[in-house]
């Protein structure tokens, strides 16, 4: 599942969390595996948290990027790692809930290979349209789409990605017909929206905020159940389409059979880290919503999203490339 711009947020929070988890270990460095490529502000953000927590806990953190296969390569490394608390995964909805649906032959069992530790942040998307589209809000867009079924198209990062799933969920919820145009990554999908080759997309706040503020794209709504601090005047889709919700997230997982005491220490460290005002503010600025959980709550979220998207993917016949 592609999350090109989320790497900043995902790496941002979890780097610091890893330090706290291994504070009770034997002084060995803790490896935080990020199953995506480095780039952009990811390294800067990771350094921000890791330095703060390392200073406080006296623990070295090693951030290891293992990109490839929609996060499968990095996740597999953690699944195979010793359950000693020294290797953890920066997972997201794609690695934990979507990949097990799209890829039938993963090298691990996603439901049993990991021990959920804590949610870190939710990442709602933004329903965007080209300024040339004659719709100023979600209700207007639905009216337009129903009046001209099949005329409009929406761009995505590729089959099975978060942009695609949000788009198909919107089509089902509104009973509209929008053509899907898949690209190789979220960047090209937004470029063609900017140029007007497509009219609609669902993108993260982070990758679209600059275009929104510049007036190059129009934000009609966010896909979470609450408005986001970065776009306080933009309503949720659910304010027009009751019950609509499409939220990605990022969280920490350890190898299965990691001692519960280690899991609990890490979960506590995550809560403390995300509760820091500067961290919460940085997340909000990037369009995320800081939110932690207990290990059990995180496990329930992973399973709930698996069920939701398994049904959607089956109904729409979505296949991974």
CSV table of C-alpha atoms in Angstrom, one decimal:
chain,number,residue,atom,x,y,z
A,1,UNK,CA,0.0,0.0,0.0
A,2,UNK,CA,1.6,3.2,-1.1
A,3,UNK,CA,2.0,6.0,1.4
A,4,UNK,CA,4.6,8.3,-0.2
A,5,UNK,CA,4.1,11.5,1.8
A,6,UNK,CA,3.3,9.7,5.1
A,7,UNK,CA,6.8,8.6,5.5
A,8,UNK,CA,7.5,11.9,7.2
A,9,UNK,CA,4.9,11.3,9.8
A,10,UNK,CA,5.5,7.6,10.2
A,11,UNK,CA,9.2,8.0,10.7
A,12,UNK,CA,8.7,11.1,12.8
A,13,UNK,CA,6.9,9.6,15.7
A,14,UNK,CA,8.2,6.1,15.8
A,15,UNK,CA,11.9,6.9,15.9
A,16,UNK,CA,11.6,8.3,19.3
A,17,UNK,CA,9.4,5.6,20.6
A,18,UNK,CA,11.9,3.0,19.8
A,19,UNK,CA,14.4,4.6,22.2
A,20,UNK,CA,12.0,4.4,25.1
A,21,UNK,CA,11.2,0.8,24.5
A,22,UNK,CA,14.8,-0.4,24.8
A,23,UNK,CA,15.6,1.7,27.8
A,24,UNK,CA,15.0,-1.3,30.0
A,25,UNK,CA,17.1,-3.5,27.7
A,26,UNK,CA,20.8,-4.4,28.2
A,27,UNK,CA,22.1,-1.2,26.6
A,28,UNK,CA,22.0,-2.6,23.1
A,29,UNK,CA,20.8,-0.2,20.4
A,30,UNK,CA,17.2,-0.5,19.4
A,31,UNK,CA,16.6,-0.9,15.6
A,32,UNK,CA,13.5,0.7,14.3
A,33,UNK,CA,12.7,-0.7,10.9
A,34,UNK,CA,10.9,1.7,8.6
A,35,UNK,CA,9.6,-0.3,5.6
A,36,UNK,CA,9.7,2.7,3.3
A,37,UNK,CA,12.5,4.7,1.5
A,38,UNK,CA,14.0,7.7,3.3
A,39,UNK,CA,13.4,11.1,1.8
A,40,UNK,CA,12.1,14.5,2.4
A,41,UNK,CA,11.7,15.5,6.0
A,42,UNK,CA,11.7,11.9,7.3
A,43,UNK,CA,15.2,12.0,8.5
A,44,UNK,CA,14.9,15.4,10.1
A,45,UNK,CA,11.7,14.4,11.9
A,46,UNK,CA,13.1,11.1,13.0
A,47,UNK,CA,16.1,12.9,14.4
A,48,UNK,CA,13.9,15.3,16.3
A,49,UNK,CA,12.2,12.6,18.3
A,50,UNK,CA,15.1,10.2,18.6
A,51,UNK,CA,17.5,12.8,19.9
A,52,UNK,CA,14.9,14.0,22.5
A,53,UNK,CA,14.2,10.5,23.8
A,54,UNK,CA,17.8,9.3,23.5
A,55,UNK,CA,18.9,12.2,25.7
A,56,UNK,CA,16.3,11.4,28.2
A,57,UNK,CA,16.7,7.7,28.3
A,58,UNK,CA,20.4,7.3,27.4
A,59,UNK,CA,19.6,4.8,24.7
A,60,UNK,CA,20.9,4.6,21.1
A,61,UNK,CA,18.4,4.3,18.3
A,62,UNK,CA,19.2,3.0,14.9
A,63,UNK,CA,16.6,3.8,12.2
A,64,UNK,CA,16.8,1.3,9.3
A,65,UNK,CA,14.9,1.9,6.1
A,66,UNK,CA,13.9,-1.3,4.3
A,67,UNK,CA,11.7,-0.2,1.4
A,68,UNK,CA,10.1,-2.4,-1.2
A,69,UNK,CA,7.1,-4.5,-2.0
A,70,UNK,CA,4.6,-2.1,-0.4
A,71,UNK,CA,6.3,-2.5,3.0
A,72,UNK,CA,6.6,-6.3,2.9
A,73,UNK,CA,10.4,-6.4,2.9
A,74,UNK,CA,10.7,-4.3,6.1
A,75,UNK,CA,7.9,-6.1,7.8
A,76,UNK,CA,9.4,-9.5,7.1
A,77,UNK,CA,12.7,-8.4,8.6
A,78,UNK,CA,10.9,-7.6,11.9
A,79,UNK,CA,8.7,-10.7,11.8
A,80,UNK,CA,11.9,-12.8,11.6
A,81,UNK,CA,13.8,-10.8,14.2
A,82,UNK,CA,14.4,-12.2,17.7
A,83,UNK,CA,11.6,-11.3,20.1
A,84,UNK,CA,14.0,-9.6,22.5
A,85,UNK,CA,12.7,-6.1,22.3
A,86,UNK,CA,15.6,-4.8,20.2
A,87,UNK,CA,13.9,-4.7,16.8
A,88,UNK,CA,10.5,-3.1,16.2
A,89,UNK,CA,8.5,-2.1,13.1
A,90,UNK,CA,7.0,1.2,12.0
A,91,UNK,CA,3.9,-0.2,10.6
A,92,UNK,CA,0.8,1.3,9.1
A,93,UNK,CA,-2.6,0.3,7.8
A,94,UNK,CA,-1.1,-0.9,4.6
A,95,UNK,CA,1.5,-3.3,6.1
A,96,UNK,CA,-0.9,-4.7,8.8
A,97,UNK,CA,-4.4,-4.6,7.4
A,98,UNK,CA,-4.3,-4.2,3.6
A,99,UNK,CA,-1.3,-6.2,2.4
A,100,UNK,CA,-2.7,-9.4,4.0
A,101,UNK,CA,-5.7,-9.0,1.8
A,102,UNK,CA,-4.0,-8.0,-1.5
A,103,UNK,CA,-1.0,-10.4,-1.2
A,104,UNK,CA,-2.0,-13.9,-0.6
A,105,UNK,CA,1.5,-15.3,-0.3
A,106,UNK,CA,3.2,-13.0,2.2
A,107,UNK,CA,6.4,-14.5,3.7
A,108,UNK,CA,4.8,-14.1,7.2
A,109,UNK,CA,1.3,-14.3,8.7
A,110,UNK,CA,0.5,-10.7,9.4
A,111,UNK,CA,-2.0,-11.7,12.1
A,112,UNK,CA,0.4,-13.8,14.2
A,113,UNK,CA,3.9,-12.5,13.3
A,114,UNK,CA,3.6,-9.2,15.2
A,115,UNK,CA,2.7,-8.0,18.7
A,116,UNK,CA,0.9,-4.7,18.4
A,117,UNK,CA,2.3,-2.1,20.8
A,118,UNK,CA,0.5,1.2,20.2
A,119,UNK,CA,-1.2,3.4,17.7
A,120,UNK,CA,0.8,6.7,17.2
A,121,UNK,CA,-1.2,8.8,14.8
A,122,UNK,CA,-4.1,8.8,12.4
A,123,UNK,CA,-3.7,10.1,8.9
A,124,UNK,CA,-6.9,11.3,7.3
A,125,UNK,CA,-6.9,12.2,3.6
A,126,UNK,CA,-8.4,15.2,1.8
A,127,UNK,CA,-10.9,15.0,-1.0
A,128,UNK,CA,-9.4,17.4,-3.6
A,129,UNK,CA,-10.8,18.7,-6.9
A,130,UNK,CA,-9.2,20.8,-9.6
A,131,UNK,CA,-10.3,24.4,-9.4
A,132,UNK,CA,-12.1,24.0,-12.7
A,133,UNK,CA,-14.6,21.6,-11.2
A,134,UNK,CA,-17.9,23.4,-10.6
A,135,UNK,CA,-18.3,22.0,-7.1
A,136,UNK,CA,-17.6,24.0,-3.9
A,137,UNK,CA,-18.5,21.3,-1.4
A,138,UNK,CA,-19.2,17.6,-1.1
A,139,UNK,CA,-22.9,17.9,-1.8
A,140,UNK,CA,-22.2,19.9,-4.9
A,141,UNK,CA,-19.7,17.3,-6.1
A,142,UNK,CA,-22.1,14.5,-5.6
A,143,UNK,CA,-24.8,16.3,-7.5
A,144,UNK,CA,-22.3,17.0,-10.4
A,145,UNK,CA,-21.2,13.3,-10.5
A,146,UNK,CA,-24.7,12.0,-10.5
A,147,UNK,CA,-25.7,14.4,-13.3
A,148,UNK,CA,-22.7,13.2,-15.5
A,149,UNK,CA,-21.9,9.6,-14.5
A,150,UNK,CA,-18.6,8.4,-15.8
A,151,UNK,CA,-17.4,11.8,-17.0
A,152,UNK,CA,-15.1,12.6,-14.1
A,153,UNK,CA,-12.0,10.7,-13.1
A,154,UNK,CA,-9.9,10.4,-9.9
A,155,UNK,CA,-6.2,9.7,-9.7
A,156,UNK,CA,-4.5,7.3,-7.3
A,157,UNK,CA,-1.0,6.0,-6.5
A,158,UNK,CA,-2.0,2.6,-7.8
A,159,UNK,CA,-4.4,-0.3,-7.2
A,160,UNK,CA,-5.0,-1.1,-3.6
A,161,UNK,CA,-3.3,2.1,-2.3
A,162,UNK,CA,-4.9,4.4,0.3
A,163,UNK,CA,-6.0,6.9,-2.4
A,164,UNK,CA,-7.7,4.1,-4.4
A,165,UNK,CA,-9.5,2.6,-1.4
A,166,UNK,CA,-10.8,6.0,-0.3
A,167,UNK,CA,-12.0,6.7,-3.8
A,168,UNK,CA,-13.8,3.4,-4.1
A,169,UNK,CA,-15.3,3.8,-0.6
A,170,UNK,CA,-16.6,7.3,-1.6
A,171,UNK,CA,-18.1,5.9,-4.8
A,172,UNK,CA,-20.0,3.2,-2.9
A,173,UNK,CA,-21.1,5.6,-0.2
A,174,UNK,CA,-22.4,8.2,-2.7
A,175,UNK,CA,-23.5,5.8,-5.4
A,176,UNK,CA,-21.6,7.7,-8.0
A,177,UNK,CA,-19.6,6.7,-11.1
A,178,UNK,CA,-16.0,8.1,-11.2
A,179,UNK,CA,-13.3,6.6,-13.5
A,180,UNK,CA,-10.2,5.4,-11.7
A,181,UNK,CA,-6.9,6.4,-13.2
A,182,UNK,CA,-3.9,4.7,-11.5
A,183,UNK,CA,-0.4,6.1,-11.4
A,184,UNK,CA,2.9,4.9,-10.1
A,185,UNK,CA,2.9,6.9,-6.9
A,186,UNK,CA,1.0,9.7,-5.2
A,187,UNK,CA,3.2,12.4,-6.7
A,188,UNK,CA,2.3,11.7,-10.3
A,189,UNK,CA,-1.4,11.4,-9.3
A,190,UNK,CA,-1.3,14.9,-7.8
A,191,UNK,CA,0.6,16.3,-10.8
A,192,UNK,CA,-2.1,15.3,-13.2
A,193,UNK,CA,-4.8,16.7,-10.9
A,194,UNK,CA,-2.9,20.0,-10.9
A,195,UNK,CA,-2.8,19.9,-14.7
A,196,UNK,CA,-6.4,19.1,-15.0
A,197,UNK,CA,-6.0,15.7,-16.7
A,198,UNK,CA,-8.0,14.3,-13.9
A,199,UNK,CA,-10.5,16.1,-11.8
A,200,UNK,CA,-10.5,14.5,-8.3
A,201,UNK,CA,-8.2,12.7,-5.9
A,202,UNK,CA,-7.9,11.7,-2.3
A,203,UNK,CA,-4.4,12.6,-0.9
A,204,UNK,CA,-2.8,13.2,2.5
A,205,UNK,CA,-2.9,16.6,4.1
A,206,UNK,CA,0.9,16.7,4.0
A,207,UNK,CA,1.3,16.3,0.3
A,208,UNK,CA,-1.6,18.6,-0.6
A,209,UNK,CA,-1.5,21.4,1.9
A,210,UNK,CA,0.8,23.7,-0.1
A,211,UNK,CA,-1.3,23.3,-3.2
A,212,UNK,CA,-4.5,24.0,-1.2
A,213,UNK,CA,-3.0,27.2,0.3
A,214,UNK,CA,-1.8,28.3,-3.1
A,215,UNK,CA,-5.3,27.9,-4.5
A,216,UNK,CA,-4.1,25.3,-7.0
A,217,UNK,CA,-6.3,22.7,-5.6
A,218,UNK,CA,-9.7,22.9,-3.8
A,219,UNK,CA,-10.2,20.9,-0.6
A,220,UNK,CA,-13.8,19.8,-0.2
A,221,UNK,CA,-13.5,17.6,2.8
A,222,UNK,CA,-11.3,15.4,5.0
A,223,UNK,CA,-12.0,11.7,5.3
A,224,UNK,CA,-11.6,11.3,9.1
A,225,UNK,CA,-14.4,11.5,11.7
A,226,UNK,CA,-13.1,14.9,12.9
A,227,UNK,CA,-11.7,18.0,11.2
A,228,UNK,CA,-8.0,18.3,11.3
A,229,UNK,CA,-6.0,21.1,12.9
A,230,UNK,CA,-4.1,21.8,9.7
A,231,UNK,CA,-7.3,22.5,7.8
A,232,UNK,CA,-9.8,23.6,10.5
A,233,UNK,CA,-12.3,25.2,8.0
A,234,UNK,CA,-12.5,22.1,5.8
A,235,UNK,CA,-15.4,19.8,6.8
A,236,UNK,CA,-15.4,16.0,7.0
A,237,UNK,CA,-17.0,14.0,4.3
A,238,UNK,CA,-19.2,12.5,7.1
A,239,UNK,CA,-20.8,15.9,7.6
A,240,UNK,CA,-22.5,15.3,4.2
A,241,UNK,CA,-22.3,11.6,3.9
A,242,UNK,CA,-23.1,10.2,7.4
A,243,UNK,CA,-20.8,7.4,8.5
A,244,UNK,CA,-18.1,7.9,5.9
A,245,UNK,CA,-14.6,7.4,7.3
A,246,UNK,CA,-11.4,6.4,5.6
A,247,UNK,CA,-8.4,6.9,7.9
A,248,UNK,CA,-4.9,5.6,7.6
A,249,UNK,CA,-2.7,5.3,10.6
A,250,UNK,CA,0.8,4.5,11.9
A,251,UNK,CA,1.8,2.5,14.8
A,252,UNK,CA,4.5,0.4,16.5
A,253,UNK,CA,4.7,-3.4,16.4
A,254,UNK,CA,7.2,-5.8,17.8
A,255,UNK,CA,7.9,-9.4,16.8
A,256,UNK,CA,5.4,-11.9,18.1
A,257,UNK,CA,6.4,-13.4,21.5
A,258,UNK,CA,8.1,-10.2,22.6
A,259,UNK,CA,7.8,-10.2,26.4
A,260,UNK,CA,4.7,-8.4,27.6
A,261,UNK,CA,6.7,-6.3,30.0
A,262,UNK,CA,8.7,-4.9,27.0
A,263,UNK,CA,5.5,-4.3,25.1
A,264,UNK,CA,4.0,-2.4,28.0
A,265,UNK,CA,7.2,-0.3,28.5
A,266,UNK,CA,7.2,0.7,24.8
A,267,UNK,CA,3.5,1.5,24.9
A,268,UNK,CA,4.0,3.8,27.9
A,269,UNK,CA,6.9,5.5,26.1
A,270,UNK,CA,4.7,6.1,23.1
A,271,UNK,CA,2.0,7.7,25.1
A,272,UNK,CA,4.5,9.9,26.9
A,273,UNK,CA,6.2,10.9,23.6
A,274,UNK,CA,3.1,11.7,21.6
A,275,UNK,CA,1.7,13.6,24.6
A,276,UNK,CA,4.6,16.1,24.4
A,277,UNK,CA,3.1,19.4,23.1
A,278,UNK,CA,5.9,19.9,20.6
A,279,UNK,CA,5.4,16.5,19.1
A,280,UNK,CA,1.6,16.8,18.9
A,281,UNK,CA,2.0,20.2,17.3
A,282,UNK,CA,4.4,18.9,14.7
A,283,UNK,CA,2.0,16.1,13.9
A,284,UNK,CA,-0.9,18.5,13.6
A,285,UNK,CA,1.1,20.7,11.3
A,286,UNK,CA,1.7,17.7,9.0
A,287,UNK,CA,-2.1,16.9,8.9
A,288,UNK,CA,-1.9,14.0,11.3
A,289,UNK,CA,-3.9,13.5,14.4
A,290,UNK,CA,-1.9,12.3,17.4
A,291,UNK,CA,-3.5,9.3,18.9
A,292,UNK,CA,-2.2,6.5,21.0
A,293,UNK,CA,-3.7,3.3,22.3
A,294,UNK,CA,-3.2,0.2,24.4
A,295,UNK,CA,-1.7,-2.9,22.7
A,296,UNK,CA,-5.2,-4.5,22.8
A,297,UNK,CA,-6.9,-1.5,21.3
A,298,UNK,CA,-4.3,-1.4,18.5
A,299,UNK,CA,-4.8,-5.0,17.8
A,300,UNK,CA,-8.6,-4.5,17.6
A,301,UNK,CA,-8.1,-1.6,15.1
A,302,UNK,CA,-5.9,-3.7,12.9
A,303,UNK,CA,-8.5,-6.4,12.8
A,304,UNK,CA,-11.4,-4.0,12.3
A,305,UNK,CA,-9.7,-2.3,9.3
A,306,UNK,CA,-8.8,-5.7,7.9
A,307,UNK,CA,-12.5,-6.7,7.9
A,308,UNK,CA,-13.7,-3.4,6.4
A,309,UNK,CA,-11.2,-3.4,3.6
A,310,UNK,CA,-11.5,-7.1,2.8
A,311,UNK,CA,-15.1,-6.5,2.1
A,312,UNK,CA,-14.5,-3.4,-0.1
A,313,UNK,CA,-11.6,-5.1,-2.0
A,314,UNK,CA,-13.7,-8.1,-2.7
A,315,UNK,CA,-16.7,-6.1,-3.8
A,316,UNK,CA,-14.6,-3.9,-6.1
A,317,UNK,CA,-12.4,-6.7,-7.4
A,318,UNK,CA,-9.3,-4.8,-6.5
A,319,UNK,CA,-6.0,-6.6,-7.3
A,320,UNK,CA,-2.5,-5.6,-6.4
A,321,UNK,CA,-0.1,-4.8,-9.3
